[in-house]
Amino acid sequence: MKNFIYFIIIGFLSISCSNGGEDTNDTAPIAPTLVAPANNKLCLNNSVDFEWNIDTEANKTTSYQIQIAKDNQFTPIVKTVTTVSDLQTIQLEKNTAYYWRIKATDSQNSLSSFSTTYKFYTAGEAVTNRLPFLPELVFPASNSVLNTATAKLSWTATDVDATDILVYDVYFGTTTTPTQKISENITTTTLDVNLNTGKEYYWKVVVKDNKGGETTGQIWKFKTN
């Protein structure tokens, strides 16, 4: 009798372990890889073809969600499109900078992380100059905490007009909307600043091209211990 009960318990545990193993195999799909429009692309038509690649082993993917915005924080999102194919045509405004990303959903309704973000510009009629894209943060990371007396602020910026020359104004301070311009018309994408302990700093970059175009970036912040 004891042996009979023992085998029943072992069998129950085996089934339970087997079922648990099946659940752990249901992993989320891999984020798609963006193909077109390529990063920093000038799209001559405002009817834009979006294309992406998926992992060759991700055969359980059933749909994709495309998000399009006019800023790289996706606030707000101007277009959200769900599709089952890996190619989608979307009508957008002319003469506008856009940012896009995508995520996948599988048959178990598991979501991938978002892909990397690409940016592109739609051409306008009789436009001789296009504004620079929004600057992108490099360092310090948003909401990070630093333990140093100095920091090298760092960012990147691009312009779909490849021949444009870019310069930068940097605003920096301890108010949530920094108004103090600490550097103007610099050509580098880094700037050294002095810090005090126990402070919260806010900063932004204005990107300017040599044809009078300006783009003001969002406000970034970090703290010091």
PDB file of C-alpha atoms in Angstrom:
ATOM      1  CA  MET A   1       0.000   0.000   0.000  1.00  0.00           C
ATOM      2  CA  LYS A   2       2.822   2.386   0.892  1.00  0.00           C
ATOM      3  CA  ASN A   3       4.531   1.634  -2.424  1.00  0.00           C
ATOM      4  CA  PHE A   4       1.290   2.316  -4.298  1.00  0.00           C
ATOM      5  CA  ILE A   5       0.857   5.736  -2.625  1.00  0.00           C
ATOM      6  CA  TYR A   6       4.536   6.527  -3.287  1.00  0.00           C
ATOM      7  CA  PHE A   7       4.157   5.899  -7.044  1.00  0.00           C
ATOM      8  CA  ILE A   8       0.994   8.025  -7.200  1.00  0.00           C
ATOM      9  CA  ILE A   9       2.834  10.964  -5.585  1.00  0.00           C
ATOM     10  CA  ILE A  10       5.825  10.598  -7.925  1.00  0.00           C
ATOM     11  CA  GLY A  11       3.525  10.492 -10.949  1.00  0.00           C
ATOM     12  CA  PHE A  12       1.673  13.618  -9.821  1.00  0.00           C
ATOM     13  CA  LEU A  13       4.942  15.509  -9.325  1.00  0.00           C
ATOM     14  CA  SER A  14       6.169  14.431 -12.763  1.00  0.00           C
ATOM     15  CA  ILE A  15       3.026  15.738 -14.446  1.00  0.00           C
ATOM     16  CA  SER A  16       3.229  19.018 -12.520  1.00  0.00           C
ATOM     17  CA  CYS A  17       6.860  19.532 -13.491  1.00  0.00           C
ATOM     18  CA  SER A  18       6.089  18.686 -17.104  1.00  0.00           C
ATOM     19  CA  ASN A  19       3.288  21.261 -17.265  1.00  0.00           C
ATOM     20  CA  GLY A  20       5.509  23.919 -15.702  1.00  0.00           C
ATOM     21  CA  GLY A  21       8.171  23.237 -18.320  1.00  0.00           C
ATOM     22  CA  GLU A  22       5.711  23.870 -21.139  1.00  0.00           C
ATOM     23  CA  ASP A  23       4.760  27.267 -19.683  1.00  0.00           C
ATOM     24  CA  THR A  24       8.364  28.447 -19.476  1.00  0.00           C
ATOM     25  CA  ASN A  25       8.865  27.680 -23.161  1.00  0.00           C
ATOM     26  CA  ASP A  26       6.297  30.310 -24.146  1.00  0.00           C
ATOM     27  CA  THR A  27       8.760  33.180 -24.478  1.00  0.00           C
ATOM     28  CA  ALA A  28       7.902  36.601 -25.851  1.00  0.00           C
ATOM     29  CA  PRO A  29       8.665  37.241 -29.529  1.00  0.00           C
ATOM     30  CA  ILE A  30      11.837  39.045 -30.572  1.00  0.00           C
ATOM     31  CA  ALA A  31      11.505  42.722 -31.476  1.00  0.00           C
ATOM     32  CA  PRO A  32      11.417  43.314 -35.255  1.00  0.00           C
ATOM     33  CA  THR A  33      14.312  44.986 -37.084  1.00  0.00           C
ATOM     34  CA  LEU A  34      13.382  48.170 -38.939  1.00  0.00           C
ATOM     35  CA  VAL A  35      14.170  48.292 -42.668  1.00  0.00           C
ATOM     36  CA  ALA A  36      12.347  51.199 -44.322  1.00  0.00           C
ATOM     37  CA  PRO A  37      12.141  54.097 -44.174  1.00  0.00           C
ATOM     38  CA  ALA A  38      15.792  54.013 -43.166  1.00  0.00           C
ATOM     39  CA  ASN A  39      17.054  56.146 -40.308  1.00  0.00           C
ATOM     40  CA  ASN A  40      17.479  59.842 -41.297  1.00  0.00           C
ATOM     41  CA  LYS A  41      15.719  59.199 -44.611  1.00  0.00           C
ATOM     42  CA  LEU A  42      14.111  61.937 -46.724  1.00  0.00           C
ATOM     43  CA  CYS A  43      10.896  60.423 -48.092  1.00  0.00           C
ATOM     44  CA  LEU A  44       9.949  62.130 -51.353  1.00  0.00           C
ATOM     45  CA  ASN A  45       6.349  60.935 -51.062  1.00  0.00           C
ATOM     46  CA  ASN A  46       4.184  61.437 -47.972  1.00  0.00           C
ATOM     47  CA  SER A  47       2.580  58.045 -48.656  1.00  0.00           C
ATOM     48  CA  VAL A  48       5.276  56.122 -46.808  1.00  0.00           C
ATOM     49  CA  ASP A  49       6.030  52.389 -47.097  1.00  0.00           C
ATOM     50  CA  PHE A  50       7.043  50.863 -43.760  1.00  0.00           C
ATOM     51  CA  GLU A  51       8.976  47.599 -43.834  1.00  0.00           C
ATOM     52  CA  TRP A  52      10.681  45.465 -41.193  1.00  0.00           C
ATOM     53  CA  ASN A  53      12.308  42.083 -40.694  1.00  0.00           C
ATOM     54  CA  ILE A  54      11.487  39.432 -38.123  1.00  0.00           C
ATOM     55  CA  ASP A  55      13.632  36.739 -36.579  1.00  0.00           C
ATOM     56  CA  THR A  56      13.610  33.595 -38.750  1.00  0.00           C
ATOM     57  CA  GLU A  57      12.662  31.465 -35.727  1.00  0.00           C
ATOM     58  CA  ALA A  58       9.815  33.749 -34.640  1.00  0.00           C
ATOM     59  CA  ASN A  59       7.186  31.718 -36.478  1.00  0.00           C
ATOM     60  CA  LYS A  60       4.550  32.305 -33.793  1.00  0.00           C
ATOM     61  CA  THR A  61       4.301  36.039 -34.511  1.00  0.00           C
ATOM     62  CA  THR A  62       0.747  36.923 -35.559  1.00  0.00           C
ATOM     63  CA  SER A  63       0.645  40.729 -35.746  1.00  0.00           C
ATOM     64  CA  TYR A  64       2.664  43.933 -35.507  1.00  0.00           C
ATOM     65  CA  GLN A  65       1.904  47.343 -34.044  1.00  0.00           C
ATOM     66  CA  ILE A  66       3.506  50.391 -35.682  1.00  0.00           C
ATOM     67  CA  GLN A  67       3.741  53.599 -33.679  1.00  0.00           C
ATOM     68  CA  ILE A  68       4.534  56.938 -35.352  1.00  0.00           C
ATOM     69  CA  ALA A  69       5.148  60.233 -33.561  1.00  0.00           C
ATOM     70  CA  LYS A  70       6.532  63.702 -34.176  1.00  0.00           C
ATOM     71  CA  ASP A  71       9.004  63.428 -31.304  1.00  0.00           C
ATOM     72  CA  ASN A  72      11.343  60.684 -30.138  1.00  0.00           C
ATOM     73  CA  GLN A  73       9.523  60.303 -26.808  1.00  0.00           C
ATOM     74  CA  PHE A  74       6.305  59.329 -28.635  1.00  0.00           C
ATOM     75  CA  THR A  75       4.257  61.947 -26.769  1.00  0.00           C
ATOM     76  CA  PRO A  76       1.808  62.032 -28.322  1.00  0.00           C
ATOM     77  CA  ILE A  77       1.590  59.204 -30.837  1.00  0.00           C
ATOM     78  CA  VAL A  78       0.075  60.479 -34.100  1.00  0.00           C
ATOM     79  CA  LYS A  79      -0.489  57.085 -35.752  1.00  0.00           C
ATOM     80  CA  THR A  80      -0.921  53.552 -34.420  1.00  0.00           C
ATOM     81  CA  VAL A  81      -1.443  50.800 -36.984  1.00  0.00           C
ATOM     82  CA  THR A  82      -1.824  47.059 -36.360  1.00  0.00           C
ATOM     83  CA  THR A  83      -1.091  44.708 -39.264  1.00  0.00           C
ATOM     84  CA  VAL A  84      -0.414  41.028 -39.937  1.00  0.00           C
ATOM     85  CA  SER A  85       2.075  41.637 -42.760  1.00  0.00           C
ATOM     86  CA  ASP A  86       5.639  42.953 -42.654  1.00  0.00           C
ATOM     87  CA  LEU A  87       4.866  45.831 -45.040  1.00  0.00           C
ATOM     88  CA  GLN A  88       2.455  48.698 -44.466  1.00  0.00           C
ATOM     89  CA  THR A  89       1.766  51.939 -46.374  1.00  0.00           C
ATOM     90  CA  ILE A  90       0.706  54.934 -44.264  1.00  0.00           C
ATOM     91  CA  GLN A  91      -0.329  58.423 -45.369  1.00  0.00           C
ATOM     92  CA  LEU A  92       1.400  61.223 -43.433  1.00  0.00           C
ATOM     93  CA  GLU A  93       1.741  65.001 -43.519  1.00  0.00           C
ATOM     94  CA  LYS A  94       4.203  66.659 -45.880  1.00  0.00           C
ATOM     95  CA  ASN A  95       7.325  68.501 -44.729  1.00  0.00           C
ATOM     96  CA  THR A  96       7.324  66.862 -41.296  1.00  0.00           C
ATOM     97  CA  ALA A  97       9.853  64.991 -39.169  1.00  0.00           C
ATOM     98  CA  TYR A  98       8.595  61.622 -37.908  1.00  0.00           C
ATOM     99  CA  TYR A  99       9.822  58.911 -35.549  1.00  0.00           C
ATOM    100  CA  TRP A 100       8.688  55.291 -35.750  1.00  0.00           C
ATOM    101  CA  ARG A 101       9.016  51.985 -33.919  1.00  0.00           C
ATOM    102  CA  ILE A 102       7.280  48.611 -33.909  1.00  0.00           C
ATOM    103  CA  LYS A 103       6.547  45.651 -31.648  1.00  0.00           C
ATOM    104  CA  ALA A 104       5.316  42.115 -32.337  1.00  0.00           C
ATOM    105  CA  THR A 105       2.542  39.976 -30.837  1.00  0.00           C
ATOM    106  CA  ASP A 106       2.534  36.167 -30.921  1.00  0.00           C
ATOM    107  CA  SER A 107      -0.243  33.571 -30.850  1.00  0.00           C
ATOM    108  CA  GLN A 108      -0.219  33.583 -27.025  1.00  0.00           C
ATOM    109  CA  ASN A 109      -0.710  37.388 -26.996  1.00  0.00           C
ATOM    110  CA  SER A 110       2.816  37.881 -25.674  1.00  0.00           C
ATOM    111  CA  LEU A 111       4.381  41.185 -26.719  1.00  0.00           C
ATOM    112  CA  SER A 112       7.935  41.847 -27.801  1.00  0.00           C
ATOM    113  CA  SER A 113       9.805  44.912 -26.644  1.00  0.00           C
ATOM    114  CA  PHE A 114       9.765  47.863 -29.017  1.00  0.00           C
ATOM    115  CA  SER A 115      12.296  47.956 -31.816  1.00  0.00           C
ATOM    116  CA  THR A 116      14.882  50.689 -32.009  1.00  0.00           C
ATOM    117  CA  THR A 117      13.480  54.057 -33.094  1.00  0.00           C
ATOM    118  CA  TYR A 118      14.117  55.413 -36.599  1.00  0.00           C
ATOM    119  CA  LYS A 119      13.464  58.946 -37.797  1.00  0.00           C
ATOM    120  CA  PHE A 120      12.641  60.265 -41.263  1.00  0.00           C
ATOM    121  CA  TYR A 121      11.377  63.406 -42.984  1.00  0.00           C
ATOM    122  CA  THR A 122       8.560  63.751 -45.511  1.00  0.00           C
ATOM    123  CA  ALA A 123       9.286  66.156 -48.357  1.00  0.00           C
ATOM    124  CA  GLY A 124       7.218  69.286 -48.878  1.00  0.00           C
ATOM    125  CA  GLU A 125       6.388  71.291 -51.970  1.00  0.00           C
ATOM    126  CA  ALA A 126       8.951  74.003 -52.838  1.00  0.00           C
ATOM    127  CA  VAL A 127      10.805  73.443 -49.548  1.00  0.00           C
ATOM    128  CA  THR A 128      14.416  74.638 -49.681  1.00  0.00           C
ATOM    129  CA  ASN A 129      15.363  73.800 -46.096  1.00  0.00           C
ATOM    130  CA  ARG A 130      14.199  71.174 -43.638  1.00  0.00           C
ATOM    131  CA  LEU A 131      14.550  71.595 -39.878  1.00  0.00           C
ATOM    132  CA  PRO A 132      17.081  69.459 -37.993  1.00  0.00           C
ATOM    133  CA  PHE A 133      15.785  66.383 -36.190  1.00  0.00           C
ATOM    134  CA  LEU A 134      15.325  66.539 -32.428  1.00  0.00           C
ATOM    135  CA  PRO A 135      18.597  66.074 -30.518  1.00  0.00           C
ATOM    136  CA  GLU A 136      19.034  62.677 -28.859  1.00  0.00           C
ATOM    137  CA  LEU A 137      20.412  62.197 -25.362  1.00  0.00           C
ATOM    138  CA  VAL A 138      23.723  60.408 -24.842  1.00  0.00           C
ATOM    139  CA  PHE A 139      24.860  61.376 -21.309  1.00  0.00           C
ATOM    140  CA  PRO A 140      23.886  61.634 -18.511  1.00  0.00           C
ATOM    141  CA  ALA A 141      21.033  59.172 -18.848  1.00  0.00           C
ATOM    142  CA  SER A 142      17.625  60.614 -18.066  1.00  0.00           C
ATOM    143  CA  ASN A 143      16.842  60.573 -14.316  1.00  0.00           C
ATOM    144  CA  SER A 144      20.297  59.210 -13.509  1.00  0.00           C
ATOM    145  CA  VAL A 145      22.224  60.052 -10.323  1.00  0.00           C
ATOM    146  CA  LEU A 146      25.820  61.316 -10.553  1.00  0.00           C
ATOM    147  CA  ASN A 147      28.455  61.301  -7.830  1.00  0.00           C
ATOM    148  CA  THR A 148      30.888  63.698  -9.483  1.00  0.00           C
ATOM    149  CA  ALA A 149      31.637  67.421  -9.286  1.00  0.00           C
ATOM    150  CA  THR A 150      31.611  67.770 -13.069  1.00  0.00           C
ATOM    151  CA  ALA A 151      29.799  66.166 -15.988  1.00  0.00           C
ATOM    152  CA  LYS A 152      30.244  66.079 -19.739  1.00  0.00           C
ATOM    153  CA  LEU A 153      26.829  66.666 -21.265  1.00  0.00           C
ATOM    154  CA  SER A 154      26.577  64.734 -24.520  1.00  0.00           C
ATOM    155  CA  TRP A 155      24.000  64.423 -27.308  1.00  0.00           C
ATOM    156  CA  THR A 156      23.656  63.643 -31.002  1.00  0.00           C
ATOM    157  CA  ALA A 157      21.842  65.518 -33.750  1.00  0.00           C
ATOM    158  CA  THR A 158      21.227  64.993 -37.456  1.00  0.00           C
ATOM    159  CA  ASP A 159      19.654  66.814 -40.379  1.00  0.00           C
ATOM    160  CA  VAL A 160      18.082  65.240 -43.447  1.00  0.00           C
ATOM    161  CA  ASP A 161      19.763  68.001 -45.482  1.00  0.00           C
ATOM    162  CA  ALA A 162      23.188  66.387 -45.457  1.00  0.00           C
ATOM    163  CA  THR A 163      25.088  69.547 -46.417  1.00  0.00           C
ATOM    164  CA  ASP A 164      23.657  71.641 -43.569  1.00  0.00           C
ATOM    165  CA  ILE A 165      26.089  72.730 -40.867  1.00  0.00           C
ATOM    166  CA  LEU A 166      24.710  72.296 -37.342  1.00  0.00           C
ATOM    167  CA  VAL A 167      25.496  74.335 -34.232  1.00  0.00           C
ATOM    168  CA  TYR A 168      24.029  74.116 -30.739  1.00  0.00           C
ATOM    169  CA  ASP A 169      22.757  76.289 -27.911  1.00  0.00           C
ATOM    170  CA  VAL A 170      22.707  74.620 -24.485  1.00  0.00           C
ATOM    171  CA  TYR A 171      20.398  75.634 -21.632  1.00  0.00           C
ATOM    172  CA  PHE A 172      21.225  74.298 -18.164  1.00  0.00           C
ATOM    173  CA  GLY A 173      20.103  74.901 -14.576  1.00  0.00           C
ATOM    174  CA  THR A 174      18.157  73.737 -11.533  1.00  0.00           C
ATOM    175  CA  THR A 175      14.738  74.990 -12.642  1.00  0.00           C
ATOM    176  CA  THR A 176      12.360  72.601 -14.386  1.00  0.00           C
ATOM    177  CA  THR A 177      12.342  74.844 -17.451  1.00  0.00           C
ATOM    178  CA  PRO A 178      15.965  75.917 -17.901  1.00  0.00           C
ATOM    179  CA  THR A 179      16.274  79.456 -19.249  1.00  0.00           C
ATOM    180  CA  GLN A 180      19.976  80.101 -18.691  1.00  0.00           C
ATOM    181  CA  LYS A 181      21.903  79.678 -21.926  1.00  0.00           C
ATOM    182  CA  ILE A 182      25.339  78.447 -20.882  1.00  0.00           C
ATOM    183  CA  SER A 183      26.727  77.931 -24.367  1.00  0.00           C
ATOM    184  CA  GLU A 184      25.809  79.299 -27.784  1.00  0.00           C
ATOM    185  CA  ASN A 185      26.553  78.253 -31.367  1.00  0.00           C
ATOM    186  CA  ILE A 186      28.986  75.516 -30.374  1.00  0.00           C
ATOM    187  CA  THR A 187      29.952  73.008 -33.053  1.00  0.00           C
ATOM    188  CA  THR A 188      30.653  70.043 -30.758  1.00  0.00           C
ATOM    189  CA  THR A 189      28.040  67.744 -29.245  1.00  0.00           C
ATOM    190  CA  THR A 190      29.560  67.722 -25.758  1.00  0.00           C
ATOM    191  CA  LEU A 191      29.819  70.349 -23.031  1.00  0.00           C
ATOM    192  CA  ASP A 192      31.503  70.230 -19.608  1.00  0.00           C
ATOM    193  CA  VAL A 193      29.521  71.593 -16.639  1.00  0.00           C
ATOM    194  CA  ASN A 194      30.238  72.013 -12.931  1.00  0.00           C
ATOM    195  CA  LEU A 195      27.856  70.423 -10.441  1.00  0.00           C
ATOM    196  CA  ASN A 196      26.858  70.880  -6.805  1.00  0.00           C
ATOM    197  CA  THR A 197      25.892  68.027  -4.501  1.00  0.00           C
ATOM    198  CA  GLY A 198      22.269  67.264  -3.735  1.00  0.00           C
ATOM    199  CA  LYS A 199      20.851  69.060  -6.752  1.00  0.00           C
ATOM    200  CA  GLU A 200      18.466  68.193  -9.569  1.00  0.00           C
ATOM    201  CA  TYR A 201      19.584  69.567 -12.933  1.00  0.00           C
ATOM    202  CA  TYR A 202      17.575  70.213 -16.084  1.00  0.00           C
ATOM    203  CA  TRP A 203      18.951  70.891 -19.551  1.00  0.00           C
ATOM    204  CA  LYS A 204      18.027  71.090 -23.205  1.00  0.00           C
ATOM    205  CA  VAL A 205      19.713  71.607 -26.569  1.00  0.00           C
ATOM    206  CA  VAL A 206      18.595  73.807 -29.450  1.00  0.00           C
ATOM    207  CA  VAL A 207      19.865  72.519 -32.807  1.00  0.00           C
ATOM    208  CA  LYS A 208      20.378  75.179 -35.498  1.00  0.00           C
ATOM    209  CA  ASP A 209      21.355  74.812 -39.129  1.00  0.00           C
ATOM    210  CA  ASN A 210      23.157  77.340 -41.318  1.00  0.00           C
ATOM    211  CA  LYS A 211      19.942  78.239 -43.165  1.00  0.00           C
ATOM    212  CA  GLY A 212      18.044  79.601 -40.181  1.00  0.00           C
ATOM    213  CA  GLY A 213      16.280  76.392 -39.155  1.00  0.00           C
ATOM    214  CA  GLU A 214      15.979  75.625 -35.424  1.00  0.00           C
ATOM    215  CA  THR A 215      14.724  72.625 -33.462  1.00  0.00           C
ATOM    216  CA  THR A 216      14.383  72.750 -29.676  1.00  0.00           C
ATOM    217  CA  GLY A 217      14.898  69.449 -27.886  1.00  0.00           C
ATOM    218  CA  GLN A 218      12.948  68.157 -24.931  1.00  0.00           C
ATOM    219  CA  ILE A 219      14.128  68.837 -21.374  1.00  0.00           C
ATOM    220  CA  TRP A 220      16.390  66.194 -19.799  1.00  0.00           C
ATOM    221  CA  LYS A 221      17.178  65.873 -16.103  1.00  0.00           C
ATOM    222  CA  PHE A 222      19.557  64.168 -13.687  1.00  0.00           C
ATOM    223  CA  LYS A 223      20.497  64.383  -9.992  1.00  0.00           C
ATOM    224  CA  THR A 224      23.663  64.619  -7.926  1.00  0.00           C
ATOM    225  CA  ASN A 225      24.319  62.994  -4.553  1.00  0.00           C
TER     226      ASN A 225
END
